[in-house]
């Protein structure tokens, strides 16, 4: 198969895409975004056009566009313009999971900060203030552990 030829989207591949998309949906990802992501992940090139995604997933262009917008916002898919064309290709990032978890670290920091300000508002001795403080502590812990985990992942990927 050359670089321009797409893997056949047969029953087995389609079944996998829908099964993994269901797993992602169960974890909280919007259904169409999960389907688009799983479809891109299962493609050898890691990239497809909107028209190709529409055909494979039997979905509307608007549904594909919304899913790609969501996936772009959470750093799981990038948009690339084809040279000399107005057509865009959507690509799964090579380091998709690393990027997704790294961006989650920024969210944890923001949530921690907001929760700490909530403790100030509610009072650290109130039940609600104590709940917020415990949640902020948890997010602070997760940020520390996530940074360490990502360092170990980078080291592992660098191993021959």
XYZ file of C-alpha atoms in Angstrom:
160
model
C 0.000 0.000 0.000
C 1.555 3.359 -1.015
C 1.257 6.549 1.068
C -1.758 7.837 -0.844
C -3.774 4.624 -0.623
C -6.148 4.338 2.313
C -6.685 1.175 4.319
C -9.998 -0.455 3.389
C -12.701 0.465 5.879
C -14.150 -3.017 6.047
C -16.236 -4.739 8.696
C -13.382 -5.537 11.071
C -11.903 -2.034 10.985
C -15.340 -0.462 11.269
C -16.183 -2.753 14.196
C -12.961 -1.776 15.966
C -13.594 1.944 15.400
C -17.107 1.707 16.815
C -15.954 -0.430 19.768
C -13.147 1.960 20.723
C -15.414 4.970 20.162
C -17.920 3.408 22.557
C -15.134 3.033 25.152
C -14.195 6.703 24.728
C -17.839 7.762 24.913
C -18.277 5.750 28.099
C -15.320 7.710 29.530
C -17.030 11.027 28.717
C -15.936 11.992 25.203
C -18.769 13.162 22.919
C -19.887 10.298 20.672
C -19.060 11.790 17.268
C -15.689 13.090 18.475
C -14.909 9.597 19.753
C -15.852 8.065 16.402
C -13.732 10.566 14.434
C -10.753 10.061 16.738
C -10.991 6.258 16.596
C -11.323 6.374 12.805
C -8.215 8.554 12.461
C -6.310 6.384 14.914
C -7.122 3.268 12.873
C -5.919 4.810 9.611
C -2.330 3.935 8.647
C -1.598 7.517 7.620
C -3.282 8.872 10.760
C -5.067 11.419 8.597
C -8.262 11.777 6.602
C -10.244 14.561 4.947
C -13.686 15.616 6.070
C -15.175 13.888 3.022
C -13.378 10.635 3.863
C -14.537 10.799 7.477
C -18.084 11.583 6.343
C -18.089 8.552 4.063
C -16.493 6.137 6.532
C -18.588 7.128 9.508
C -21.755 7.776 7.518
C -22.103 11.123 9.249
C -22.946 14.642 8.121
C -20.199 17.133 7.300
C -21.515 19.333 10.126
C -21.158 16.472 12.628
C -17.597 15.815 11.447
C -16.755 19.527 11.666
C -18.056 19.772 15.236
C -16.177 16.645 16.271
C -12.919 17.892 14.741
C -13.373 21.267 16.446
C -13.751 19.511 19.809
C -10.762 17.211 19.191
C -8.632 20.195 18.139
C -9.527 22.058 21.323
C -8.365 19.166 23.478
C -5.183 18.734 21.393
C -5.965 15.277 20.049
C -6.275 16.179 16.350
C -4.679 18.839 14.185
C -5.969 20.426 11.001
C -3.659 20.722 8.011
C -4.347 22.391 4.694
C -3.382 20.364 1.643
C -0.796 22.265 -0.424
C -2.496 24.023 -3.341
C -5.963 23.112 -2.115
C -8.683 24.480 0.132
C -9.229 20.984 1.484
C -8.182 20.266 5.036
C -6.866 16.997 6.361
C -7.339 16.016 9.968
C -4.426 14.259 11.599
C -4.012 12.374 14.836
C -1.034 13.894 16.608
C 1.937 11.550 16.926
C 2.098 12.214 20.651
C -1.664 12.418 21.093
C -1.943 10.960 24.579
C 1.027 12.905 25.910
C -0.464 16.157 24.594
C -3.908 15.343 25.946
C -2.587 14.652 29.425
C -0.223 17.620 29.366
C -3.117 19.946 28.547
C -5.059 18.322 31.384
C -2.267 19.446 33.725
C -3.078 23.073 32.857
C -6.732 22.462 33.638
C -5.836 20.900 36.979
C -3.792 23.989 37.892
C -6.678 26.277 36.959
C -9.182 24.173 38.918
C -6.876 24.077 41.936
C -6.566 27.862 41.914
C -10.324 28.358 41.609
C -11.001 25.843 44.378
C -8.533 27.579 46.707
C -10.315 30.877 46.113
C -13.569 29.059 46.914
C -12.085 27.957 50.237
C -11.341 31.617 50.983
C -14.942 32.535 50.162
C -16.596 29.686 52.087
C -14.151 29.493 54.958
C -11.699 26.677 55.588
C -13.609 25.479 58.648
C -16.956 24.999 56.939
C -17.861 21.569 55.544
C -18.033 22.991 52.015
C -14.706 24.803 52.469
C -13.092 21.600 53.715
C -14.441 19.702 50.689
C -13.041 22.329 48.348
C -9.682 22.300 50.147
C -9.457 18.522 49.877
C -10.302 18.688 46.178
C -7.687 21.417 45.621
C -5.120 19.272 47.465
C -6.015 16.329 45.243
C -5.520 18.416 42.073
C -2.196 19.713 43.399
C -1.109 16.109 44.049
C -2.256 15.050 40.571
C -0.245 17.851 38.940
C 2.906 16.785 40.763
C 2.396 13.127 39.919
C 1.438 13.856 36.316
C 4.634 15.850 35.753
C 6.692 12.972 37.144
C 4.750 10.448 35.093
C 5.285 12.450 31.897
C 9.023 12.667 32.603
C 9.140 8.876 32.952
C 7.159 8.474 29.721
C 9.585 10.715 27.791
C 12.514 8.692 29.185
C 10.836 5.423 28.194
C 10.130 6.653 24.665
C 13.797 7.686 24.324
C 14.989 4.160 25.117
C 16.198 2.163 22.088
